[in-house]
């Protein structure tokens, strides 16, 4: 090994300087590169209640990341170590959750409980109980648990600490990467971009384990803000969305321009150019079907612009925040596959609208639920038909069969479902959902 002088160790790595805010290109000044790279993870702060061991390991990652400008290989080291902290966080959270006692359900006989003081105790006990085909008791469920990463992930999901259907796929990817790092078969190199993404994902997962969602998060986003909006359309197929505030004062020009329009008032994600949460399907709003990407709540209409203004002035509805993950949808297959529906809306359907095969599916977005049912009907791509997580997509099957069976499967997750009956209203644009009845 060549012994390098301190001055050389202090010099910036030329390869690290090539990563700038615009991608790969001209080299940055070392001072600018050091600040730029640190800012990539500067806001990845952990929740107040995170276990000390996990917190210390994570902060060590952030400290080491800053030195990547001096040694490009540090980014690979940070990325690899972050994947190992993934399992440490699950172990630390498990110890807090079990509070010193774990319970197993035997195939025959009563449940048995054991005192544990460290995760080594948990692992040893889990190994023995696995040989007896015993399962770990988590609330009202019993799951397979051998103390390894797979069992920890299953526990965290069953305990409700991790959420979201699409984030499950990210957890699968993190697990595969972690296994590759723990059992390497060759040399690999990561980039500053990849290392920063891994650290950010780890921060989101840790915070979610300790009950804190991430504002504007990629894996476990916090609830998004909905505002009061007015959707308008005319007989020519033109549709518009505008904030309710634009109707606060009469505008003769707009009123004349939209004289031939119908208007409905909804609570929806506002359309802001460049916003990652924009609902690109807002113009396909339908009171019966979930045809918008994010939950859009019907409040009033249809009516004229003046009537909408009068209702808003009288009722003064306010915006709210909504969690769009882990939603439950009912998908009806009668003559053709229909768009997903909220269980409460399905519960209010008249008897002559309940025919066909129904599917209860949990997904983050309605198109995810629809794609799963369509894939399972086609018999391809390995989509699950039985209840459980689908191995081929970001959906969970809750139940299928008759209308009553599917509604019962939804109620088993949501609790009692109160039927709602809404007027049949749909905007004219039908690009993504062209087969709506």
PDB file of C-alpha atoms in Angstrom, residues 78-259:
ATOM      1  CA  UNK A  78     -21.879   4.944   2.960  1.00  0.00           C
ATOM      2  CA  UNK A  79     -24.414   3.345   0.632  1.00  0.00           C
ATOM      3  CA  UNK A  80     -23.437  -0.183   1.698  1.00  0.00           C
ATOM      4  CA  UNK A  81     -23.445   0.656   5.393  1.00  0.00           C
ATOM      5  CA  UNK A  82     -26.856   2.332   5.085  1.00  0.00           C
ATOM      6  CA  UNK A  83     -28.299  -0.950   3.858  1.00  0.00           C
ATOM      7  CA  UNK A  84     -26.982  -2.682   6.995  1.00  0.00           C
ATOM      8  CA  UNK A  85     -28.460   0.010   9.247  1.00  0.00           C
ATOM      9  CA  UNK A  86     -31.817  -0.899   7.630  1.00  0.00           C
ATOM     10  CA  UNK A  87     -31.841  -4.169   9.591  1.00  0.00           C
ATOM     11  CA  UNK A  88     -30.490  -2.522  12.737  1.00  0.00           C
ATOM     12  CA  UNK A  89     -33.415  -0.091  12.726  1.00  0.00           C
ATOM     13  CA  UNK A  90     -35.899  -2.958  12.468  1.00  0.00           C
ATOM     14  CA  UNK A  91     -34.215  -4.783  15.336  1.00  0.00           C
ATOM     15  CA  UNK A  92     -34.174  -1.712  17.570  1.00  0.00           C
ATOM     16  CA  UNK A  93     -37.826  -0.974  16.844  1.00  0.00           C
ATOM     17  CA  UNK A  94     -38.766  -4.597  17.496  1.00  0.00           C
ATOM     18  CA  UNK A  95     -37.196  -4.453  20.950  1.00  0.00           C
ATOM     19  CA  UNK A  96     -39.211  -1.341  21.780  1.00  0.00           C
ATOM     20  CA  UNK A  97     -42.382  -2.938  20.438  1.00  0.00           C
ATOM     21  CA  UNK A  98     -42.083  -6.204  22.360  1.00  0.00           C
ATOM     22  CA  UNK A  99     -41.190  -4.404  25.617  1.00  0.00           C
ATOM     23  CA  UNK A 100     -39.187  -7.399  26.864  1.00  0.00           C
ATOM     24  CA  UNK A 101     -41.696 -10.152  26.081  1.00  0.00           C
ATOM     25  CA  UNK A 102     -42.369 -12.137  22.923  1.00  0.00           C
ATOM     26  CA  UNK A 103     -45.252 -14.590  22.477  1.00  0.00           C
ATOM     27  CA  UNK A 104     -45.447 -17.584  20.144  1.00  0.00           C
ATOM     28  CA  UNK A 105     -48.461 -19.606  19.049  1.00  0.00           C
ATOM     29  CA  UNK A 106     -47.923 -23.339  18.878  1.00  0.00           C
ATOM     30  CA  UNK A 107     -49.734 -25.625  16.484  1.00  0.00           C
ATOM     31  CA  UNK A 108     -51.165 -27.371  19.526  1.00  0.00           C
ATOM     32  CA  UNK A 109     -51.504 -25.991  23.009  1.00  0.00           C
ATOM     33  CA  UNK A 110     -51.730 -22.495  24.495  1.00  0.00           C
ATOM     34  CA  UNK A 111     -49.569 -19.531  23.519  1.00  0.00           C
ATOM     35  CA  UNK A 112     -46.191 -19.316  25.244  1.00  0.00           C
ATOM     36  CA  UNK A 113     -44.339 -16.140  26.216  1.00  0.00           C
ATOM     37  CA  UNK A 114     -40.644 -15.535  26.842  1.00  0.00           C
ATOM     38  CA  UNK A 115     -38.661 -12.731  28.418  1.00  0.00           C
ATOM     39  CA  UNK A 116     -35.980 -11.183  26.191  1.00  0.00           C
ATOM     40  CA  UNK A 117     -33.392  -8.544  27.110  1.00  0.00           C
ATOM     41  CA  UNK A 118     -31.598  -8.206  23.765  1.00  0.00           C
ATOM     42  CA  UNK A 119     -32.174  -9.019  20.133  1.00  0.00           C
ATOM     43  CA  UNK A 120     -29.750 -11.923  20.486  1.00  0.00           C
ATOM     44  CA  UNK A 121     -32.302 -13.407  22.899  1.00  0.00           C
ATOM     45  CA  UNK A 122     -35.039 -12.845  20.338  1.00  0.00           C
ATOM     46  CA  UNK A 123     -33.026 -14.509  17.585  1.00  0.00           C
ATOM     47  CA  UNK A 124     -32.158 -17.568  19.677  1.00  0.00           C
ATOM     48  CA  UNK A 125     -35.753 -18.016  20.815  1.00  0.00           C
ATOM     49  CA  UNK A 126     -37.098 -17.512  17.298  1.00  0.00           C
ATOM     50  CA  UNK A 127     -34.734 -20.182  15.938  1.00  0.00           C
ATOM     51  CA  UNK A 128     -36.009 -22.718  18.457  1.00  0.00           C
ATOM     52  CA  UNK A 129     -39.671 -21.858  17.953  1.00  0.00           C
ATOM     53  CA  UNK A 130     -39.326 -21.987  14.160  1.00  0.00           C
ATOM     54  CA  UNK A 131     -38.212 -25.614  14.451  1.00  0.00           C
ATOM     55  CA  UNK A 132     -41.444 -26.265  16.342  1.00  0.00           C
ATOM     56  CA  UNK A 133     -43.435 -24.478  13.614  1.00  0.00           C
ATOM     57  CA  UNK A 134     -44.577 -21.875  16.130  1.00  0.00           C
ATOM     58  CA  UNK A 135     -45.560 -18.388  14.978  1.00  0.00           C
ATOM     59  CA  UNK A 136     -44.985 -14.990  16.534  1.00  0.00           C
ATOM     60  CA  UNK A 137     -48.132 -13.353  17.894  1.00  0.00           C
ATOM     61  CA  UNK A 138     -48.596  -9.792  16.628  1.00  0.00           C
ATOM     62  CA  UNK A 139     -51.821  -8.297  17.997  1.00  0.00           C
ATOM     63  CA  UNK A 140     -54.570 -10.584  16.614  1.00  0.00           C
ATOM     64  CA  UNK A 141     -52.311 -12.231  14.019  1.00  0.00           C
ATOM     65  CA  UNK A 142     -49.671 -14.947  14.117  1.00  0.00           C
ATOM     66  CA  UNK A 143     -46.815 -14.768  11.607  1.00  0.00           C
ATOM     67  CA  UNK A 144     -43.785 -16.784  10.628  1.00  0.00           C
ATOM     68  CA  UNK A 145     -40.772 -15.271  12.351  1.00  0.00           C
ATOM     69  CA  UNK A 146     -37.192 -16.539  12.494  1.00  0.00           C
ATOM     70  CA  UNK A 147     -35.592 -13.272  13.600  1.00  0.00           C
ATOM     71  CA  UNK A 148     -33.987 -12.609  10.203  1.00  0.00           C
ATOM     72  CA  UNK A 149     -34.645  -9.635   7.939  1.00  0.00           C
ATOM     73  CA  UNK A 150     -37.604 -11.236   6.175  1.00  0.00           C
ATOM     74  CA  UNK A 151     -39.316 -11.946   9.497  1.00  0.00           C
ATOM     75  CA  UNK A 152     -38.640  -8.426  10.730  1.00  0.00           C
ATOM     76  CA  UNK A 153     -40.206  -6.944   7.583  1.00  0.00           C
ATOM     77  CA  UNK A 154     -43.265  -9.163   7.953  1.00  0.00           C
ATOM     78  CA  UNK A 155     -43.554  -8.175  11.615  1.00  0.00           C
ATOM     79  CA  UNK A 156     -43.303  -4.449  10.841  1.00  0.00           C
ATOM     80  CA  UNK A 157     -46.023  -4.716   8.203  1.00  0.00           C
ATOM     81  CA  UNK A 158     -48.307  -6.811  10.398  1.00  0.00           C
ATOM     82  CA  UNK A 159     -47.821  -4.433  13.325  1.00  0.00           C
ATOM     83  CA  UNK A 160     -48.822  -1.509  11.085  1.00  0.00           C
ATOM     84  CA  UNK A 161     -45.498   0.274  11.443  1.00  0.00           C
ATOM     85  CA  UNK A 162     -44.816   0.329   7.699  1.00  0.00           C
ATOM     86  CA  UNK A 163     -47.486   1.425   5.241  1.00  0.00           C
ATOM     87  CA  UNK A 164     -48.150   1.873   1.570  1.00  0.00           C
ATOM     88  CA  UNK A 165     -48.396  -0.689  -1.198  1.00  0.00           C
ATOM     89  CA  UNK A 166     -45.831   0.831  -3.532  1.00  0.00           C
ATOM     90  CA  UNK A 167     -43.317   1.238  -0.709  1.00  0.00           C
ATOM     91  CA  UNK A 168     -43.436  -2.540  -0.287  1.00  0.00           C
ATOM     92  CA  UNK A 169     -41.669  -2.885  -3.637  1.00  0.00           C
ATOM     93  CA  UNK A 170     -39.000  -0.435  -2.442  1.00  0.00           C
ATOM     94  CA  UNK A 171     -38.555  -2.525   0.715  1.00  0.00           C
ATOM     95  CA  UNK A 172     -38.064  -5.612  -1.476  1.00  0.00           C
ATOM     96  CA  UNK A 173     -35.369  -3.774  -3.431  1.00  0.00           C
ATOM     97  CA  UNK A 174     -33.625  -2.572  -0.267  1.00  0.00           C
ATOM     98  CA  UNK A 175     -33.656  -6.137   1.062  1.00  0.00           C
ATOM     99  CA  UNK A 176     -32.048  -7.519  -2.095  1.00  0.00           C
ATOM    100  CA  UNK A 177     -29.408  -4.799  -2.033  1.00  0.00           C
ATOM    101  CA  UNK A 178     -28.745  -5.431   1.654  1.00  0.00           C
ATOM    102  CA  UNK A 179     -28.289  -9.159   1.001  1.00  0.00           C
ATOM    103  CA  UNK A 180     -25.889  -8.376  -1.834  1.00  0.00           C
ATOM    104  CA  UNK A 181     -23.835  -6.136   0.448  1.00  0.00           C
ATOM    105  CA  UNK A 182     -23.849  -8.660   3.301  1.00  0.00           C
ATOM    106  CA  UNK A 183     -22.895 -11.521   0.974  1.00  0.00           C
ATOM    107  CA  UNK A 184     -20.946  -9.891  -1.886  1.00  0.00           C
ATOM    108  CA  UNK A 185     -19.961 -11.782  -5.002  1.00  0.00           C
ATOM    109  CA  UNK A 186     -17.927  -9.049  -6.652  1.00  0.00           C
ATOM    110  CA  UNK A 187     -16.699  -5.487  -6.566  1.00  0.00           C
ATOM    111  CA  UNK A 188     -19.131  -2.607  -7.090  1.00  0.00           C
ATOM    112  CA  UNK A 189     -19.039   1.193  -7.073  1.00  0.00           C
ATOM    113  CA  UNK A 190     -21.859   3.571  -6.152  1.00  0.00           C
ATOM    114  CA  UNK A 191     -22.289   7.220  -7.089  1.00  0.00           C
ATOM    115  CA  UNK A 192     -22.998  10.259  -4.905  1.00  0.00           C
ATOM    116  CA  UNK A 193     -26.510  10.275  -6.349  1.00  0.00           C
ATOM    117  CA  UNK A 194     -27.109   6.634  -5.470  1.00  0.00           C
ATOM    118  CA  UNK A 195     -25.619   6.967  -2.000  1.00  0.00           C
ATOM    119  CA  UNK A 196     -27.729  10.047  -1.226  1.00  0.00           C
ATOM    120  CA  UNK A 197     -30.877   8.243  -2.422  1.00  0.00           C
ATOM    121  CA  UNK A 198     -30.125   5.252  -0.178  1.00  0.00           C
ATOM    122  CA  UNK A 199     -29.538   7.502   2.851  1.00  0.00           C
ATOM    123  CA  UNK A 200     -32.757   9.415   2.173  1.00  0.00           C
ATOM    124  CA  UNK A 201     -34.738   6.191   1.792  1.00  0.00           C
ATOM    125  CA  UNK A 202     -33.242   4.889   5.022  1.00  0.00           C
ATOM    126  CA  UNK A 203     -34.238   8.080   6.849  1.00  0.00           C
ATOM    127  CA  UNK A 204     -37.821   7.733   5.595  1.00  0.00           C
ATOM    128  CA  UNK A 205     -37.994   4.097   6.682  1.00  0.00           C
ATOM    129  CA  UNK A 206     -36.574   4.803  10.136  1.00  0.00           C
ATOM    130  CA  UNK A 207     -38.957   7.692  10.723  1.00  0.00           C
ATOM    131  CA  UNK A 208     -41.914   5.622   9.550  1.00  0.00           C
ATOM    132  CA  UNK A 209     -40.969   2.815  11.949  1.00  0.00           C
ATOM    133  CA  UNK A 210     -41.159   5.364  14.750  1.00  0.00           C
ATOM    134  CA  UNK A 211     -44.475   6.762  13.536  1.00  0.00           C
ATOM    135  CA  UNK A 212     -43.434   9.841  11.561  1.00  0.00           C
ATOM    136  CA  UNK A 213     -44.257  10.175   7.867  1.00  0.00           C
ATOM    137  CA  UNK A 214     -42.025  12.272   5.618  1.00  0.00           C
ATOM    138  CA  UNK A 215     -43.364  15.516   4.096  1.00  0.00           C
ATOM    139  CA  UNK A 216     -43.066  15.174   0.316  1.00  0.00           C
ATOM    140  CA  UNK A 217     -41.557  11.732   0.912  1.00  0.00           C
ATOM    141  CA  UNK A 218     -40.800   9.197  -1.792  1.00  0.00           C
ATOM    142  CA  UNK A 219     -41.547   6.020   0.177  1.00  0.00           C
ATOM    143  CA  UNK A 220     -43.735   7.032   3.130  1.00  0.00           C
ATOM    144  CA  UNK A 221     -45.152  10.469   2.260  1.00  0.00           C
ATOM    145  CA  UNK A 222     -47.044  12.518   4.800  1.00  0.00           C
ATOM    146  CA  UNK A 223     -50.700  13.295   4.030  1.00  0.00           C
ATOM    147  CA  UNK A 224     -51.066  15.740   1.144  1.00  0.00           C
ATOM    148  CA  UNK A 225     -53.091  18.938   1.290  1.00  0.00           C
ATOM    149  CA  UNK A 226     -56.476  19.173  -0.417  1.00  0.00           C
ATOM    150  CA  UNK A 227     -58.160  22.488  -1.137  1.00  0.00           C
ATOM    151  CA  UNK A 228     -61.647  23.490  -2.192  1.00  0.00           C
ATOM    152  CA  UNK A 229     -61.863  23.653  -5.973  1.00  0.00           C
ATOM    153  CA  UNK A 230     -64.480  24.083  -8.670  1.00  0.00           C
ATOM    154  CA  UNK A 231     -64.595  21.748 -11.655  1.00  0.00           C
ATOM    155  CA  UNK A 232     -66.385  23.128 -14.706  1.00  0.00           C
ATOM    156  CA  UNK A 233     -67.300  21.598 -18.069  1.00  0.00           C
ATOM    157  CA  UNK A 234     -69.503  22.268 -21.065  1.00  0.00           C
ATOM    158  CA  UNK A 235     -71.168  20.310 -23.821  1.00  0.00           C
ATOM    159  CA  UNK A 236     -68.142  20.653 -26.097  1.00  0.00           C
ATOM    160  CA  UNK A 237     -66.021  18.503 -23.789  1.00  0.00           C
ATOM    161  CA  UNK A 238     -63.990  21.355 -22.319  1.00  0.00           C
ATOM    162  CA  UNK A 239     -63.163  21.123 -18.635  1.00  0.00           C
ATOM    163  CA  UNK A 240     -61.498  23.468 -16.163  1.00  0.00           C
ATOM    164  CA  UNK A 241     -60.327  23.400 -12.565  1.00  0.00           C
ATOM    165  CA  UNK A 242     -60.051  26.589 -10.525  1.00  0.00           C
ATOM    166  CA  UNK A 243     -59.674  27.382  -6.824  1.00  0.00           C
ATOM    167  CA  UNK A 244     -62.888  28.197  -5.007  1.00  0.00           C
ATOM    168  CA  UNK A 245     -61.478  31.617  -4.170  1.00  0.00           C
ATOM    169  CA  UNK A 246     -61.785  32.654  -7.800  1.00  0.00           C
ATOM    170  CA  UNK A 247     -65.586  32.593  -7.363  1.00  0.00           C
ATOM    171  CA  UNK A 248     -65.547  34.763  -4.245  1.00  0.00           C
ATOM    172  CA  UNK A 249     -66.393  37.930  -6.140  1.00  0.00           C
ATOM    173  CA  UNK A 250     -68.512  38.108  -9.289  1.00  0.00           C
ATOM    174  CA  UNK A 251     -66.443  38.485 -12.457  1.00  0.00           C
ATOM    175  CA  UNK A 252     -68.684  39.500 -15.388  1.00  0.00           C
ATOM    176  CA  UNK A 253     -66.069  38.443 -17.939  1.00  0.00           C
ATOM    177  CA  UNK A 254     -65.608  34.960 -16.527  1.00  0.00           C
ATOM    178  CA  UNK A 255     -69.305  34.576 -15.792  1.00  0.00           C
ATOM    179  CA  UNK A 256     -70.196  35.320 -19.432  1.00  0.00           C
ATOM    180  CA  UNK A 257     -67.355  33.131 -20.705  1.00  0.00           C
ATOM    181  CA  UNK A 258     -68.544  30.159 -18.670  1.00  0.00           C
ATOM    182  CA  UNK A 259     -72.255  30.763 -18.983  1.00  0.00           C
TER     183      UNK A 259
END
